[in-house]
Tab-separated table of N, CA, C and O in Angstrom:
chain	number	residue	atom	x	y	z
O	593	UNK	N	0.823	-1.191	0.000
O	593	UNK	CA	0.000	0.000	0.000
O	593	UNK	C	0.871	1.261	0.000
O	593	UNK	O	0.596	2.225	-0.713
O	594	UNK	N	2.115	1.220	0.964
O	594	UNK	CA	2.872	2.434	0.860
O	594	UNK	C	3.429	2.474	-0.201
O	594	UNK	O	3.747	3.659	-0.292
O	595	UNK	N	3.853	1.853	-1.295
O	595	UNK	CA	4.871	1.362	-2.519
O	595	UNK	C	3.454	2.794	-3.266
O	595	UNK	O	3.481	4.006	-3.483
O	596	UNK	N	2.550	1.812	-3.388
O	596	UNK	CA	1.509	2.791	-4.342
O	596	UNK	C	1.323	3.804	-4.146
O	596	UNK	O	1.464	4.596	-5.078
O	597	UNK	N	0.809	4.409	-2.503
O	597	UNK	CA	0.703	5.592	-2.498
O	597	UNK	C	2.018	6.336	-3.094
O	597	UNK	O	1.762	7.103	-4.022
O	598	UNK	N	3.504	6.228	-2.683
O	598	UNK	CA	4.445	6.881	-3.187
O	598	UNK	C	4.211	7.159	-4.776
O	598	UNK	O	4.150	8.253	-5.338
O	599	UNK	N	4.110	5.997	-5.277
O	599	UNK	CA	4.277	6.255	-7.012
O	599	UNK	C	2.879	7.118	-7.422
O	599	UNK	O	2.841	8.109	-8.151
O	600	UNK	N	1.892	6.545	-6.833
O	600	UNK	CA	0.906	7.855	-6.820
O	600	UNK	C	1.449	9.188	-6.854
O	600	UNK	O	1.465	9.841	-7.898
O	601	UNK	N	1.939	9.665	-5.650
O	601	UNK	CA	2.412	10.880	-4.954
O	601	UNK	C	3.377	11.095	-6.444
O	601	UNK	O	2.871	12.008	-7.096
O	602	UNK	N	4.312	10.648	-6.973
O	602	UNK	CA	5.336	10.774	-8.118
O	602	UNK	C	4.296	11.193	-8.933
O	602	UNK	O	3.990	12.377	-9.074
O	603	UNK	N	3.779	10.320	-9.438
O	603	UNK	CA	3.139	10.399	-10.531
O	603	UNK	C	2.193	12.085	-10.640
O	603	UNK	O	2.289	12.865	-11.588
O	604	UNK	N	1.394	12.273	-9.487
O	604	UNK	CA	0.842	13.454	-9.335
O	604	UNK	C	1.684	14.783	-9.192
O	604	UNK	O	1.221	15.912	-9.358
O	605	UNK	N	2.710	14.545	-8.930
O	605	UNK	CA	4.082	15.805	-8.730
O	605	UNK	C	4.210	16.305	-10.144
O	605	UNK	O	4.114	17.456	-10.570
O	606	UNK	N	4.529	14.804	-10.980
O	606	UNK	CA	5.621	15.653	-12.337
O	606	UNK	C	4.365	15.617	-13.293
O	606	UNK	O	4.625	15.728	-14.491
O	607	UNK	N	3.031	15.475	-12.930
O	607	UNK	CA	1.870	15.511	-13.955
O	607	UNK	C	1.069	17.014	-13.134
O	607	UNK	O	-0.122	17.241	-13.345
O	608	UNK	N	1.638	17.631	-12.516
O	608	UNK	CA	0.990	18.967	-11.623
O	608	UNK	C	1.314	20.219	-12.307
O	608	UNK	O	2.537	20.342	-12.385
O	609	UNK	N	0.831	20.955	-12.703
O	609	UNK	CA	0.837	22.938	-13.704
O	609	UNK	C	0.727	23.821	-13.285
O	609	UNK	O	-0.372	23.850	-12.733
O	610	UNK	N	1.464	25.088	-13.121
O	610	UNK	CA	1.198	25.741	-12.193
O	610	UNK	C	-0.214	26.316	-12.790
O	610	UNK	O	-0.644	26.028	-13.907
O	611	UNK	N	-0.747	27.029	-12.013
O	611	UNK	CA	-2.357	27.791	-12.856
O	611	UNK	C	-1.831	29.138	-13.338
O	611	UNK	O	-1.206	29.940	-12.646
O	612	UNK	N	-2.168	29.278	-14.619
O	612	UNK	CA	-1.995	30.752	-15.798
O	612	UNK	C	-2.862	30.800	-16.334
O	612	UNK	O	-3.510	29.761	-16.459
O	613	UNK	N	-3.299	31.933	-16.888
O	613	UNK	CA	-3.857	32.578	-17.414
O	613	UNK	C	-3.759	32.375	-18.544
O	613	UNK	O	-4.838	32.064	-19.050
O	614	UNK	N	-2.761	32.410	-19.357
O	614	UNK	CA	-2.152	31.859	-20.665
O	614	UNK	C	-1.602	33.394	-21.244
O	614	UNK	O	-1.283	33.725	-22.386
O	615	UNK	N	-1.634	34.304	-19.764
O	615	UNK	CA	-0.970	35.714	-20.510
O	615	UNK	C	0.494	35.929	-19.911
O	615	UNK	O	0.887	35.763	-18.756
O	616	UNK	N	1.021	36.252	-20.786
O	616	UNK	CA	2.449	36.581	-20.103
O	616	UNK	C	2.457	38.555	-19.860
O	616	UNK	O	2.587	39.205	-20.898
O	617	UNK	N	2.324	39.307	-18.577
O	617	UNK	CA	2.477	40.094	-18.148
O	617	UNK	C	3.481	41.091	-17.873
O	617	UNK	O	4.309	40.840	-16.998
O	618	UNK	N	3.523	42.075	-18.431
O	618	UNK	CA	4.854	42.756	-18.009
O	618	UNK	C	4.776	44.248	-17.689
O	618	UNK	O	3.972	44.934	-18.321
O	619	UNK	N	5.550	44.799	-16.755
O	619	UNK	CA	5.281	45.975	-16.649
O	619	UNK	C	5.879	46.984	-17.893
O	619	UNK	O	6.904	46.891	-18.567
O	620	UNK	N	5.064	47.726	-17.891
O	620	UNK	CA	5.783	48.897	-19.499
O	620	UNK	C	5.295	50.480	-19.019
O	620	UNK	O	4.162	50.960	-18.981
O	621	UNK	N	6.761	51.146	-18.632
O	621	UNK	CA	5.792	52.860	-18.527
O	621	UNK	C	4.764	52.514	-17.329
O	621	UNK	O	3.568	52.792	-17.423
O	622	UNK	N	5.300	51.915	-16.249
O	622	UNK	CA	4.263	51.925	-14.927
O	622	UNK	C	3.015	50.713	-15.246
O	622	UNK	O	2.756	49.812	-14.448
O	623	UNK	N	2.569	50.835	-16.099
O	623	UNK	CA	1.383	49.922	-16.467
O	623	UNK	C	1.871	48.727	-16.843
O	623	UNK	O	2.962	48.662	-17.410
O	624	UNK	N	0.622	46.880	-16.394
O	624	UNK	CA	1.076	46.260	-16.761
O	624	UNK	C	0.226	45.918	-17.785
O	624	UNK	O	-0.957	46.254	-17.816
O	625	UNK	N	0.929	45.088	-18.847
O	625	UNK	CA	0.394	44.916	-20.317
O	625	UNK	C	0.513	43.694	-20.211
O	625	UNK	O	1.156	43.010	-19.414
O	626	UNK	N	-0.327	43.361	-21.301
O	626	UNK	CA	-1.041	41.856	-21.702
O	626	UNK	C	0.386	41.785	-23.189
O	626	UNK	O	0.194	42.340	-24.270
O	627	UNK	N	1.961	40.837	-22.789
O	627	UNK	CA	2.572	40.910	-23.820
O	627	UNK	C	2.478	40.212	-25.249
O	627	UNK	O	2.441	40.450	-26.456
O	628	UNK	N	2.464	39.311	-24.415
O	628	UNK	CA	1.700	37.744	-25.428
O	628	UNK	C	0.761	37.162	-24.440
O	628	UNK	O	0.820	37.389	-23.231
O	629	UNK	N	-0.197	36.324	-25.080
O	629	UNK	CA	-1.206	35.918	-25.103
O	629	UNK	C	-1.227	34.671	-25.786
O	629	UNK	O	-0.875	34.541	-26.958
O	630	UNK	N	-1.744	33.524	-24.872
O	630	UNK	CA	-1.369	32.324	-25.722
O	630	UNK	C	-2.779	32.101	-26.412
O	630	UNK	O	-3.603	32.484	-25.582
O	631	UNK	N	-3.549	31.581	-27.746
O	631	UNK	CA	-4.262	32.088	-28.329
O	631	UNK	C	-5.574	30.622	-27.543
O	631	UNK	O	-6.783	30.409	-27.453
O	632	UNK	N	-4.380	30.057	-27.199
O	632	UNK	CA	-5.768	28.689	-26.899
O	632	UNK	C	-5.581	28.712	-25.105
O	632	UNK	O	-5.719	27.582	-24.638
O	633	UNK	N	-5.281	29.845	-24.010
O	633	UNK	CA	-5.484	29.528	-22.856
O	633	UNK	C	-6.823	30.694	-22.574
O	633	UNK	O	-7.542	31.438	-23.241
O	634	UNK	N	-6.613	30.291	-21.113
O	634	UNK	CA	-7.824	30.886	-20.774
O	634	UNK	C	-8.280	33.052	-20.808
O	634	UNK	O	-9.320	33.709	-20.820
O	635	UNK	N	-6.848	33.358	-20.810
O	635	UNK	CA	-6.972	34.361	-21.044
O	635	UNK	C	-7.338	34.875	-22.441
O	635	UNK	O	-7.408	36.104	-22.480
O	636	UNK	N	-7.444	34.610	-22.929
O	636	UNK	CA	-7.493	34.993	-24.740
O	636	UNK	C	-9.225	34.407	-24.678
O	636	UNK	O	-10.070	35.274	-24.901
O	637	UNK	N	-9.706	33.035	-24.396
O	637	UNK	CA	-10.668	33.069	-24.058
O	637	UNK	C	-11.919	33.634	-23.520
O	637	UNK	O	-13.078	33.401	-23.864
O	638	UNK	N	-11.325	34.656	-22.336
O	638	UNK	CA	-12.124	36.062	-21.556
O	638	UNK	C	-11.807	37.081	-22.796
O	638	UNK	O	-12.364	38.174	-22.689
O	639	UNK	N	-11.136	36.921	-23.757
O	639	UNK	CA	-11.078	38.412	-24.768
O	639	UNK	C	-9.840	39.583	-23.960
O	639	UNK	O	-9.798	40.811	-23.883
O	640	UNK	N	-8.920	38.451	-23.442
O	640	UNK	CA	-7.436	39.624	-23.236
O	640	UNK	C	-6.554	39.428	-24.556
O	640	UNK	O	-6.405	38.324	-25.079
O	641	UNK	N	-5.970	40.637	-25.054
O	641	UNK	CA	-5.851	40.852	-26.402
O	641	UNK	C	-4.339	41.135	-25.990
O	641	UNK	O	-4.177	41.391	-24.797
O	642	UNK	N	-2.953	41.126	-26.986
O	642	UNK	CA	-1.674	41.777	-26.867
O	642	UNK	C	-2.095	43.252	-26.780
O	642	UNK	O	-2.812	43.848	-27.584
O	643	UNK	N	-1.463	43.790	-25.543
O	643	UNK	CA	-1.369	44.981	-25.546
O	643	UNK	C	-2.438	45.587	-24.534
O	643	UNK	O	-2.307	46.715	-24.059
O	644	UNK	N	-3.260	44.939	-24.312
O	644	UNK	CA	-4.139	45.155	-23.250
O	644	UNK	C	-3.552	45.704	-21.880
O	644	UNK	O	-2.680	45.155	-21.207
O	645	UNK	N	-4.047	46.611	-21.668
O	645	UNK	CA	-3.159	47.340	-20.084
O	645	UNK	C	-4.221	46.812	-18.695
O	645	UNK	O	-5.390	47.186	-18.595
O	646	UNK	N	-3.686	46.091	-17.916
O	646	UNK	CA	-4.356	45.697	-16.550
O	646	UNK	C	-5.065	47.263	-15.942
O	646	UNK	O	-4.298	48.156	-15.580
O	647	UNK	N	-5.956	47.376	-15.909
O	647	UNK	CA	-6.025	48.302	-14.888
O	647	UNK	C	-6.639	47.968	-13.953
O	647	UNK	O	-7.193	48.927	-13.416
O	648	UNK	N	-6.874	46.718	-13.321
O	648	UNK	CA	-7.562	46.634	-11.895
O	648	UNK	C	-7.664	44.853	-11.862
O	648	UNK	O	-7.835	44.087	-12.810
O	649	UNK	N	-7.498	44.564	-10.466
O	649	UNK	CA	-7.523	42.728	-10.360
O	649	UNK	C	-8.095	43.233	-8.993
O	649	UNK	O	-7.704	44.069	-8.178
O	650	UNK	N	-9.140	42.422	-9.063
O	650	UNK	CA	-9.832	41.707	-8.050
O	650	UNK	C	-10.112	43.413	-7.247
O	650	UNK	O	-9.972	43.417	-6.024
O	651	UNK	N	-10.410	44.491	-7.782
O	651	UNK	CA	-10.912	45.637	-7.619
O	651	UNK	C	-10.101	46.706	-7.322
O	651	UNK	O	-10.412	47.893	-7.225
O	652	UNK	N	-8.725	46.023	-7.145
O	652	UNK	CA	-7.033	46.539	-6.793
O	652	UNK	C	-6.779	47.315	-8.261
O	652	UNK	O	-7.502	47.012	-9.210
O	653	UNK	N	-5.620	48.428	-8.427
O	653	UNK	CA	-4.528	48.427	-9.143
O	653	UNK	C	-3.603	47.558	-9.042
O	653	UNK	O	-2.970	47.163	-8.063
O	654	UNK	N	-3.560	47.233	-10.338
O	654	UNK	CA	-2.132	46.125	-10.519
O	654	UNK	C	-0.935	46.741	-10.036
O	654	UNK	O	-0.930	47.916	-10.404
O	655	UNK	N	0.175	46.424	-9.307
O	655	UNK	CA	1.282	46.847	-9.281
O	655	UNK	C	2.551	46.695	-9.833
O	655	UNK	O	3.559	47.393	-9.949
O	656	UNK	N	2.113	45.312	-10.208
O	656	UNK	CA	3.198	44.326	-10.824
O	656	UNK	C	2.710	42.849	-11.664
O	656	UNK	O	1.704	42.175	-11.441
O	657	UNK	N	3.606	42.656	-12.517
O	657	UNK	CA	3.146	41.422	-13.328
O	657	UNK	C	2.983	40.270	-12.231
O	657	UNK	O	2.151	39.371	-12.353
O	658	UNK	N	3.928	40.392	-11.059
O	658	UNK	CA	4.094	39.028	-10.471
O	658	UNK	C	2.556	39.164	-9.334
O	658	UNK	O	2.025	38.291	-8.648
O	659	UNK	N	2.338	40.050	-9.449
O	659	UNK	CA	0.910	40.544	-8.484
O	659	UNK	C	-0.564	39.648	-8.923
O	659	UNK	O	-1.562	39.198	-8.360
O	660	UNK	N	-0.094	39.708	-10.017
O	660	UNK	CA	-1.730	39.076	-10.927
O	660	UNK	C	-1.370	37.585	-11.399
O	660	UNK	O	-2.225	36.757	-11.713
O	661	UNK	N	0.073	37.347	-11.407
O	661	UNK	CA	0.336	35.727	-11.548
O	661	UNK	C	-0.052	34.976	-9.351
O	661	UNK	O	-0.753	34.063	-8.913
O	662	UNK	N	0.598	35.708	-8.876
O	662	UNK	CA	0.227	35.183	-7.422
O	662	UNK	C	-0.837	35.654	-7.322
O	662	UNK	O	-1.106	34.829	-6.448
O	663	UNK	N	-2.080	36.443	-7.421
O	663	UNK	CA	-3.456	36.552	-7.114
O	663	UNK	C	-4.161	34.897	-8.241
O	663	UNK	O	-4.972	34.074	-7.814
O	664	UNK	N	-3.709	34.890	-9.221
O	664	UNK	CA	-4.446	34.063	-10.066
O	664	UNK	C	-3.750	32.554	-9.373
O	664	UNK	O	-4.444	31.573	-9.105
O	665	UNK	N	-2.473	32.616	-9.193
O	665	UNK	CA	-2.474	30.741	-8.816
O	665	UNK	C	-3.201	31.155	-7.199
O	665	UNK	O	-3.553	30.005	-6.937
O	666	UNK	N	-3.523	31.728	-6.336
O	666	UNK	CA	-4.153	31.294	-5.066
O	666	UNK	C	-5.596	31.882	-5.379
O	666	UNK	O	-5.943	32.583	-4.428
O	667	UNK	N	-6.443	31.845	-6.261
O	667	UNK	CA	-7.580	32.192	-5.945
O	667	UNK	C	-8.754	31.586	-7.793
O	667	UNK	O	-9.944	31.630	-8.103
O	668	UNK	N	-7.552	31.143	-8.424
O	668	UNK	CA	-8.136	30.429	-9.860
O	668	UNK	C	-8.409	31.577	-10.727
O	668	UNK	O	-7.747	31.785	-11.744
O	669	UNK	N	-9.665	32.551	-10.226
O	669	UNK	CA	-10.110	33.275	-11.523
O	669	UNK	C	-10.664	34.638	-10.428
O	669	UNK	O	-11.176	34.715	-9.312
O	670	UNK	N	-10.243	35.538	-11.435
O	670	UNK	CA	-10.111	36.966	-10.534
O	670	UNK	C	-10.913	37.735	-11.523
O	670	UNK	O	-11.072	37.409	-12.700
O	671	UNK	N	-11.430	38.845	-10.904
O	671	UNK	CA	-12.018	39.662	-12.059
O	671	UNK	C	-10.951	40.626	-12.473
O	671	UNK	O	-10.309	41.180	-11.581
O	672	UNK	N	-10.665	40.916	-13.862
O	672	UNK	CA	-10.275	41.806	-14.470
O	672	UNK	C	-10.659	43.428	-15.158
O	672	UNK	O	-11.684	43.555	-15.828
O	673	UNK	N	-10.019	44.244	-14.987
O	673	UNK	CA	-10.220	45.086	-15.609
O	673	UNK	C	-9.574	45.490	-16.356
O	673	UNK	O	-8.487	45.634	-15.796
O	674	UNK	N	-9.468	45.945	-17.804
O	674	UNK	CA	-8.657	46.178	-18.746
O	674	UNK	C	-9.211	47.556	-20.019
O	674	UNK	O	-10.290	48.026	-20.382
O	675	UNK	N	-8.131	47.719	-20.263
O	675	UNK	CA	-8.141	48.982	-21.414
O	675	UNK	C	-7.697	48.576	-22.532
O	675	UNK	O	-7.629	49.349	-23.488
């Protein structure tokens, strides 16, 4: 039984993703922008476009790209606001 659970436990480690959006974020001129956009994840899906400027997560100003990647892996799906 312990043999399995382990290879379980393996098996679930290197088959685990972190959660994205499918946007890659960056700050530009203070604002963060939508740089690429992967065309088949979930962000492109909601209608985030290249070039899109964050202006608000979860009712916040964005501060930083790494702000809206750690709000999105601990909470799945955040509301966005964008320009």
């Amino acid at each position: 039984v312990l043999l399995f659970l382990g290879v379980m436990s393996v098996a679930n480690h290197l088959s685990w993703q972190e959660p994205t959006d499918g946007v890659a974020w960056e700050l530009r001129g203070g604002r963060v922008v939508a740089a690429l956009v992967d065309p088949e994840g979930p962000g492109a899906a909601a209608g985030v476009r290249e070039g899109d400027v964050l202006t608000r997560i979860e009712g916040q100003p964005p501060i930083d790209p790494t702000v809206v990647d750690v709000l999105l892996s601990k909470e799945g799906e955040c509301t966005l606001g964008l320009t």
